[in-house]
Amino acid sequence: MAKRFEVDDVIKYIFLPDGIESDLEDGDDDEEKMYVDDDLVDPDYNPAQDINAGPLEIEVEESGSIDEEEDQVLLSCISSETDAGEDQTNTQQKKKYRWRKKPYTFPDVSFKGEFSTPPDEIPTPLQYFKLFLNDDCMAYIAEQTNCYALAKDGKVVGTSAKEIEQFFGILLFTGIFPCRAYTTYWSNFSRFPLIADIMSRNRFQDHLRYIHFNNNAEMKARDHPDYDPLFKVSPLLKRLRDAMSQLEPEERHSVDEQMIPFKGRSGIKQYIKNKPHRWGFKVFARAGMSGMIYDFMVYTGKAMKLPGNLGVAGNVVMRLVNNLPEDKNFKVYFDNWFSSVDLVCLLKQQNIWSVGTIRSNRLKGCTLKTDKELKQHGRGSLDYKCEDTEGVSIVKWCDNKAVHLISTYCSIDPADKCKRWSVAEKKRIDVERPYVVKEYNQHMGGVGLCDMMLELYRTDIRSKKWYMRIVYYCLDVAVLNAWLLYRRHLAQNNQPRYLPLKDFRSSIASALTLAGKQKIKKRGRPSLNDESTCSSKKTKKALPVTDVRYDGLHHWPHHIAKRMRCRYCPSGYTRVQCSKCLVGLCLNERNNCFMAFHTK
């Protein structure tokens, strides 16, 4: 029979007031002060009884001193306390891992994907670029720019998609030929024709001042729960990420962080002390071994909402690998900021295998030898353990320092030797290296390779708009991905010769500024050194890019004073030059090289 308690006693025992203390006498030691133990209050208390085993059984005497309303309040308090205890108990039930030192069982991780057949005719650099930023994107930017200029200053800019392309082409040229002040390109003493002949300085400044990528009228307030710090550029980021998701992924991917250099004022600016650019916008990216970026996300701070319960780092990885097809055995590599045992197990459930360094406080009960014990055995010593059910291996390897690595598809075997410098012996020595270290070192550098190539010709034009740095990043990434895709297609066709990145970027910039457009008319008196009036026998005029040569717009023949070689027929001389391509072409009764040159 259940023990009978009055309501006052129940309240006293559940909500322990400060006045209730143990029967022990107060002493100087604070550890002797405690609340009443249940077995002292209730002689029939059973310690094995669990509060979650069933509801608390209460009997109230018919002659109770409280009314029904107080009784209902009391029962609701007891029920809420019980439910909260159950939720907390379920939350604290974490998965337990069993670690043993045993031979690792290698799973079958052979890659089941392949690239599709490349096109027979390799597209032009501009066509590769427009796979990422197409004509619809340019038209949308032009529309938003016109609306913003009219709403802000009442000014009719009247830009178009073609003019936005010219603006982006000029930005690409500035990455190849950087200047401290962009007005230098239009200066009389340092005029740069590739830019100054395309757009006037004032027109370029108008585009730099009014260019816009979203409708400000739809922007949420800062205190709104759906406020997006990247609202200004979110359509551009979405279009670029959607284009990246259409790329055929490589077998091995690395997840790491990048920095977009920026030292202005912004609420999402970050600081990382060990980066070449310590101040800027942090970007989490997933890149292949070639350096091609397949997905990325701009970090906006602690308030950033990500699905999942693996913490910020683990949720970032799951968000970036979300577009990878399952059952293809892709491999992903990341450093110790992202790694955790729960993360690699969740990736394995999707048939995505992983390798990464891991911090010593995330080992989930896997005890390995201490750093001191490994150093006593010298460089190359190691310790490892494997998990029974999940197939996870954790290896601790001692090089200059001890490092922990975790993997779901490899462990210490087959080990090999690596060269390391010995300070004591003053020479390079052989150090035994486990296989998991070799895998990590060989395949982790995709994002770092992308960073290096972006830094070669980074767009760097100062602007009062903080988000323009993110726009420059998107522009540079689109060019880099286009170049890497172009090289992939050439390699599939067994064509070893390819355009260097600088020439590829120049070709895109030239096509964006000239293909389907007209040059601005030069003002002032013609120069005596004008290319159209004089030429040198030793100077060979470069051919225009394919997109400009065959665009069929504004190619006019005009007469020059000094004859020059025809760029179409091998032995012809002519005094006719194309006004847009600036090359000599025969145009007479016998030869019409002008038409043949511009016909594909």
Tab-separated table of N, CA and C in Angstrom, residues 40-134:
chain	number	residue	atom	x	y	z
A	40	LEU	N	16.577	9.639	5.258
A	40	LEU	CA	16.385	10.117	6.624
A	40	LEU	C	14.972	10.639	6.822
A	41	VAL	N	14.408	11.256	5.786
A	41	VAL	CA	13.053	11.776	5.918
A	41	VAL	C	12.039	10.657	5.855
A	42	ASP	N	12.255	9.738	4.897
A	42	ASP	CA	11.307	8.655	4.681
A	42	ASP	C	12.001	7.333	4.958
A	43	PRO	N	11.660	6.640	6.030
A	43	PRO	CA	12.327	5.360	6.320
A	43	PRO	C	12.070	4.307	5.258
A	44	ASP	N	10.952	4.420	4.539
A	44	ASP	CA	10.622	3.426	3.514
A	44	ASP	C	11.154	3.785	2.126
A	45	TYR	N	12.043	4.787	2.037
A	45	TYR	CA	12.568	5.235	0.726
A	45	TYR	C	13.444	4.149	0.126
A	46	ASN	N	13.223	3.849	-1.159
A	46	ASN	CA	13.994	2.840	-1.885
A	46	ASN	C	14.917	3.538	-2.866
A	47	PRO	N	16.248	3.479	-2.677
A	47	PRO	CA	17.164	4.188	-3.596
A	47	PRO	C	17.101	3.694	-5.014
A	48	ALA	N	16.695	2.431	-5.229
A	48	ALA	CA	16.678	1.886	-6.592
A	48	ALA	C	15.501	2.379	-7.406
A	49	GLN	N	14.538	3.003	-6.694
A	49	GLN	CA	13.362	3.470	-7.417
A	49	GLN	C	13.729	4.661	-8.289
A	50	ASP	N	13.302	4.666	-9.544
A	50	ASP	CA	13.620	5.734	-10.489
A	50	ASP	C	12.398	6.613	-10.661
A	51	ILE	N	12.629	7.896	-10.695
A	51	ILE	CA	11.502	8.814	-10.853
A	51	ILE	C	10.812	8.627	-12.185
A	52	ASN	N	11.566	8.093	-13.186
A	52	ASN	CA	10.974	7.876	-14.508
A	52	ASN	C	10.218	6.562	-14.611
A	53	ALA	N	10.229	5.755	-13.519
A	53	ALA	CA	9.557	4.466	-13.580
A	53	ALA	C	8.049	4.635	-13.622
A	54	GLY	N	7.518	5.710	-13.117
A	54	GLY	CA	6.083	5.921	-13.129
A	54	GLY	C	5.740	7.215	-12.433
A	55	PRO	N	4.522	7.645	-12.542
A	55	PRO	CA	4.123	8.908	-11.911
A	55	PRO	C	4.130	8.792	-10.406
A	56	LEU	N	4.322	9.921	-9.759
A	56	LEU	CA	4.348	9.962	-8.302
A	56	LEU	C	2.939	9.714	-7.776
A	57	GLU	N	2.830	8.725	-6.877
A	57	GLU	CA	1.505	8.339	-6.369
A	57	GLU	C	1.213	9.139	-5.106
A	58	ILE	N	0.150	9.885	-5.133
A	58	ILE	CA	-0.218	10.776	-4.037
A	58	ILE	C	-1.648	10.480	-3.620
A	59	GLU	N	-1.853	10.384	-2.340
A	59	GLU	CA	-3.197	10.234	-1.808
A	59	GLU	C	-3.465	11.399	-0.867
A	60	VAL	N	-4.569	12.036	-1.066
A	60	VAL	CA	-4.956	13.179	-0.255
A	60	VAL	C	-6.143	12.780	0.608
A	61	GLU	N	-6.067	13.086	1.908
A	61	GLU	CA	-7.145	12.739	2.817
A	61	GLU	C	-8.389	13.543	2.475
A	62	GLU	N	-9.522	12.906	2.731
A	62	GLU	CA	-10.784	13.573	2.445
A	62	GLU	C	-10.936	14.849	3.245
A	63	SER	N	-10.341	14.895	4.394
A	63	SER	CA	-10.444	16.082	5.234
A	63	SER	C	-9.270	17.026	5.020
A	64	GLY	N	-8.780	17.056	3.786
A	64	GLY	CA	-7.642	17.922	3.483
A	64	GLY	C	-7.988	19.373	3.695
A	65	SER	N	-6.940	20.165	3.923
A	65	SER	CA	-7.136	21.579	4.215
A	65	SER	C	-7.016	22.464	2.993
A	66	ILE	N	-6.895	21.883	1.786
A	66	ILE	CA	-6.798	22.692	0.564
A	66	ILE	C	-7.974	22.400	-0.334
A	67	ASP	N	-8.342	23.327	-1.155
A	67	ASP	CA	-9.478	23.138	-2.051
A	67	ASP	C	-9.020	22.483	-3.346
A	68	GLU	N	-9.966	22.229	-4.257
A	68	GLU	CA	-9.663	21.502	-5.502
A	68	GLU	C	-8.752	22.302	-6.431
A	69	GLU	N	-8.903	23.636	-6.445
A	69	GLU	CA	-8.066	24.450	-7.342
A	69	GLU	C	-6.608	24.368	-6.960
A	70	GLU	N	-6.284	24.434	-5.661
A	70	GLU	CA	-4.909	24.299	-5.223
A	70	GLU	C	-4.385	22.897	-5.530
A	71	ASP	N	-5.258	21.895	-5.431
A	71	ASP	CA	-4.843	20.524	-5.728
A	71	ASP	C	-4.426	20.387	-7.193
A	72	GLN	N	-5.219	20.985	-8.113
A	72	GLN	CA	-4.865	20.908	-9.525
A	72	GLN	C	-3.547	21.621	-9.819
A	73	VAL	N	-3.289	22.773	-9.181
A	73	VAL	CA	-2.027	23.481	-9.363
A	73	VAL	C	-0.851	22.643	-8.928
A	74	LEU	N	-1.012	21.967	-7.772
A	74	LEU	CA	0.061	21.115	-7.251
A	74	LEU	C	0.362	19.959	-8.191
A	75	LEU	N	-0.683	19.296	-8.694
A	75	LEU	CA	-0.476	18.150	-9.586
A	75	LEU	C	0.163	18.568	-10.909
A	76	SER	N	-0.198	19.768	-11.416
A	76	SER	CA	0.425	20.237	-12.655
A	76	SER	C	1.894	20.539	-12.449
A	77	CYS	N	2.276	21.075	-11.277
A	77	CYS	CA	3.680	21.337	-10.982
A	77	CYS	C	4.463	20.045	-10.934
A	78	ILE	N	3.903	19.030	-10.291
A	78	ILE	CA	4.593	17.737	-10.197
A	78	ILE	C	4.755	17.116	-11.576
A	79	SER	N	3.695	17.206	-12.434
A	79	SER	CA	3.774	16.628	-13.780
A	79	SER	C	4.821	17.324	-14.629
A	80	SER	N	4.889	18.685	-14.557
A	80	SER	CA	5.879	19.417	-15.360
A	80	SER	C	7.292	19.105	-14.921
A	81	GLU	N	7.502	18.953	-13.609
A	81	GLU	CA	8.831	18.619	-13.124
A	81	GLU	C	9.247	17.229	-13.598
A	82	THR	N	8.297	16.287	-13.631
A	82	THR	CA	8.613	14.924	-14.079
A	82	THR	C	8.956	14.898	-15.562
A	83	ASP	N	8.161	15.642	-16.403
A	83	ASP	CA	8.435	15.664	-17.844
A	83	ASP	C	9.775	16.301	-18.136
A	84	ALA	N	10.118	17.375	-17.414
A	84	ALA	CA	11.406	18.020	-17.631
A	84	ALA	C	12.550	17.094	-17.291
A	85	GLY	N	12.371	16.311	-16.223
A	85	GLY	CA	13.412	15.352	-15.861
A	85	GLY	C	13.600	14.289	-16.915
A	86	GLU	N	12.467	13.836	-17.518
A	86	GLU	CA	12.578	12.836	-18.581
A	86	GLU	C	13.308	13.391	-19.794
A	87	ASP	N	12.977	14.674	-20.215
A	87	ASP	CA	13.660	15.274	-21.374
A	87	ASP	C	15.139	15.434	-21.118
A	88	GLN	N	15.499	15.859	-19.923
A	88	GLN	CA	16.905	16.042	-19.614
A	88	GLN	C	17.642	14.708	-19.604
A	89	THR	N	16.966	13.653	-19.118
A	89	THR	CA	17.592	12.329	-19.103
A	89	THR	C	17.841	11.827	-20.517
A	90	ASN	N	16.845	12.050	-21.419
A	90	ASN	CA	17.017	11.604	-22.803
A	90	ASN	C	18.109	12.390	-23.505
A	91	THR	N	18.237	13.685	-23.187
A	91	THR	CA	19.283	14.493	-23.810
A	91	THR	C	20.660	14.051	-23.367
A	92	GLN	N	20.768	13.646	-22.126
A	92	GLN	CA	22.070	13.274	-21.602
A	92	GLN	C	22.495	11.871	-22.010
A	93	GLN	N	21.574	11.105	-22.618
A	93	GLN	CA	21.926	9.757	-23.053
A	93	GLN	C	22.727	9.852	-24.352
A	94	LYS	N	24.009	9.903	-24.275
A	94	LYS	CA	24.882	10.009	-25.425
A	94	LYS	C	25.348	8.635	-25.858
A	95	LYS	N	25.665	8.547	-27.130
A	95	LYS	CA	26.117	7.275	-27.665
A	95	LYS	C	27.474	6.917	-27.105
A	96	LYS	N	27.611	5.674	-26.695
A	96	LYS	CA	28.873	5.202	-26.132
A	96	LYS	C	29.643	4.420	-27.193
A	97	TYR	N	30.940	4.645	-27.231
A	97	TYR	CA	31.811	3.967	-28.196
A	97	TYR	C	32.744	3.026	-27.442
A	98	ARG	N	33.007	1.885	-28.044
A	98	ARG	CA	33.904	0.876	-27.456
A	98	ARG	C	35.178	0.838	-28.291
A	99	TRP	N	36.279	1.230	-27.672
A	99	TRP	CA	37.554	1.320	-28.365
A	99	TRP	C	38.434	0.146	-27.982
A	100	ARG	N	38.998	-0.504	-28.987
A	100	ARG	CA	39.878	-1.651	-28.765
A	100	ARG	C	41.092	-1.535	-29.687
A	101	LYS	N	42.199	-2.056	-29.239
A	101	LYS	CA	43.402	-2.103	-30.067
A	101	LYS	C	43.422	-3.429	-30.793
A	102	LYS	N	42.979	-3.403	-32.045
A	102	LYS	CA	42.872	-4.616	-32.840
A	102	LYS	C	43.148	-4.267	-34.295
A	103	PRO	N	43.409	-5.251	-35.137
A	103	PRO	CA	43.638	-4.957	-36.559
A	103	PRO	C	42.404	-4.317	-37.184
A	104	TYR	N	42.656	-3.314	-38.021
A	104	TYR	CA	41.558	-2.560	-38.628
A	104	TYR	C	41.045	-3.302	-39.855
A	105	THR	N	39.722	-3.370	-39.986
A	105	THR	CA	39.082	-3.994	-41.136
A	105	THR	C	38.795	-2.925	-42.183
A	106	PHE	N	39.444	-3.033	-43.319
A	106	PHE	CA	39.314	-2.009	-44.352
A	106	PHE	C	38.031	-2.233	-45.150
A	107	PRO	N	37.170	-1.214	-45.251
A	107	PRO	CA	35.954	-1.351	-46.065
A	107	PRO	C	36.264	-1.155	-47.546
A	108	ASP	N	35.300	-1.484	-48.385
A	108	ASP	CA	35.427	-1.275	-49.822
A	108	ASP	C	35.047	0.167	-50.127
A	109	VAL	N	36.042	0.981	-50.485
A	109	VAL	CA	35.809	2.408	-50.732
A	109	VAL	C	36.151	2.773	-52.172
A	110	SER	N	36.085	1.824	-53.080
A	110	SER	CA	36.390	2.116	-54.479
A	110	SER	C	35.366	3.098	-55.042
A	111	PHE	N	35.858	4.088	-55.766
A	111	PHE	CA	35.007	5.160	-56.272
A	111	PHE	C	34.123	4.633	-57.396
A	112	LYS	N	32.831	4.994	-57.351
A	112	LYS	CA	31.858	4.479	-58.312
A	112	LYS	C	31.349	5.553	-59.261
A	113	GLY	N	32.022	6.668	-59.321
A	113	GLY	CA	31.611	7.731	-60.234
A	113	GLY	C	32.663	8.000	-61.292
A	114	GLU	N	32.279	8.715	-62.327
A	114	GLU	CA	33.208	9.077	-63.400
A	114	GLU	C	32.680	10.325	-64.109
A	115	PHE	N	33.594	11.016	-64.785
A	115	PHE	CA	33.208	12.216	-65.507
A	115	PHE	C	32.548	11.842	-66.824
A	116	SER	N	31.603	12.656	-67.250
A	116	SER	CA	30.958	12.439	-68.538
A	116	SER	C	31.904	12.809	-69.673
A	117	THR	N	31.529	12.423	-70.877
A	117	THR	CA	32.361	12.688	-72.056
A	117	THR	C	32.419	14.190	-72.329
A	118	PRO	N	33.606	14.749	-72.517
A	118	PRO	CA	33.711	16.200	-72.786
A	118	PRO	C	33.195	16.535	-74.180
A	119	PRO	N	32.901	17.783	-74.449
A	119	PRO	CA	32.435	18.166	-75.793
A	119	PRO	C	33.538	17.972	-76.822
A	120	ASP	N	33.127	17.650	-78.036
A	120	ASP	CA	34.106	17.444	-79.111
A	120	ASP	C	34.868	18.724	-79.419
A	121	GLU	N	34.154	19.830	-79.466
A	121	GLU	CA	34.783	21.130	-79.688
A	121	GLU	C	34.844	21.875	-78.364
A	122	ILE	N	36.040	22.162	-77.917
A	122	ILE	CA	36.215	22.821	-76.620
A	122	ILE	C	35.603	24.213	-76.678
A	123	PRO	N	34.715	24.573	-75.744
A	123	PRO	CA	34.112	25.911	-75.747
A	123	PRO	C	35.158	27.001	-75.512
A	124	THR	N	34.765	28.213	-75.774
A	124	THR	CA	35.641	29.359	-75.562
A	124	THR	C	35.692	29.695	-74.066
A	125	PRO	N	36.698	30.443	-73.625
A	125	PRO	CA	36.741	30.842	-72.212
A	125	PRO	C	35.496	31.587	-71.747
A	126	LEU	N	34.916	32.437	-72.605
A	126	LEU	CA	33.700	33.144	-72.220
A	126	LEU	C	32.539	32.181	-72.009
A	127	GLN	N	32.445	31.154	-72.834
A	127	GLN	CA	31.371	30.178	-72.672
A	127	GLN	C	31.533	29.392	-71.373
A	128	TYR	N	32.768	29.091	-71.002
A	128	TYR	CA	32.985	28.444	-69.704
A	128	TYR	C	32.592	29.376	-68.562
A	129	PHE	N	32.936	30.643	-68.686
A	129	PHE	CA	32.607	31.605	-67.635
A	129	PHE	C	31.100	31.751	-67.465
A	130	LYS	N	30.366	31.736	-68.561
A	130	LYS	CA	28.919	31.928	-68.477
A	130	LYS	C	28.192	30.689	-67.971
A	131	LEU	N	28.902	29.600	-67.764
A	131	LEU	CA	28.290	28.478	-67.050
A	131	LEU	C	28.014	28.842	-65.597
A	132	PHE	N	28.733	29.827	-65.068
A	132	PHE	CA	28.591	30.216	-63.665
A	132	PHE	C	27.842	31.540	-63.511
A	133	LEU	N	28.120	32.509	-64.368
A	133	LEU	CA	27.411	33.789	-64.346
A	133	LEU	C	26.876	34.029	-65.754
A	134	ASN	N	25.625	33.657	-65.984
A	134	ASN	CA	25.083	33.657	-67.337
A	134	ASN	C	24.426	34.989	-67.670
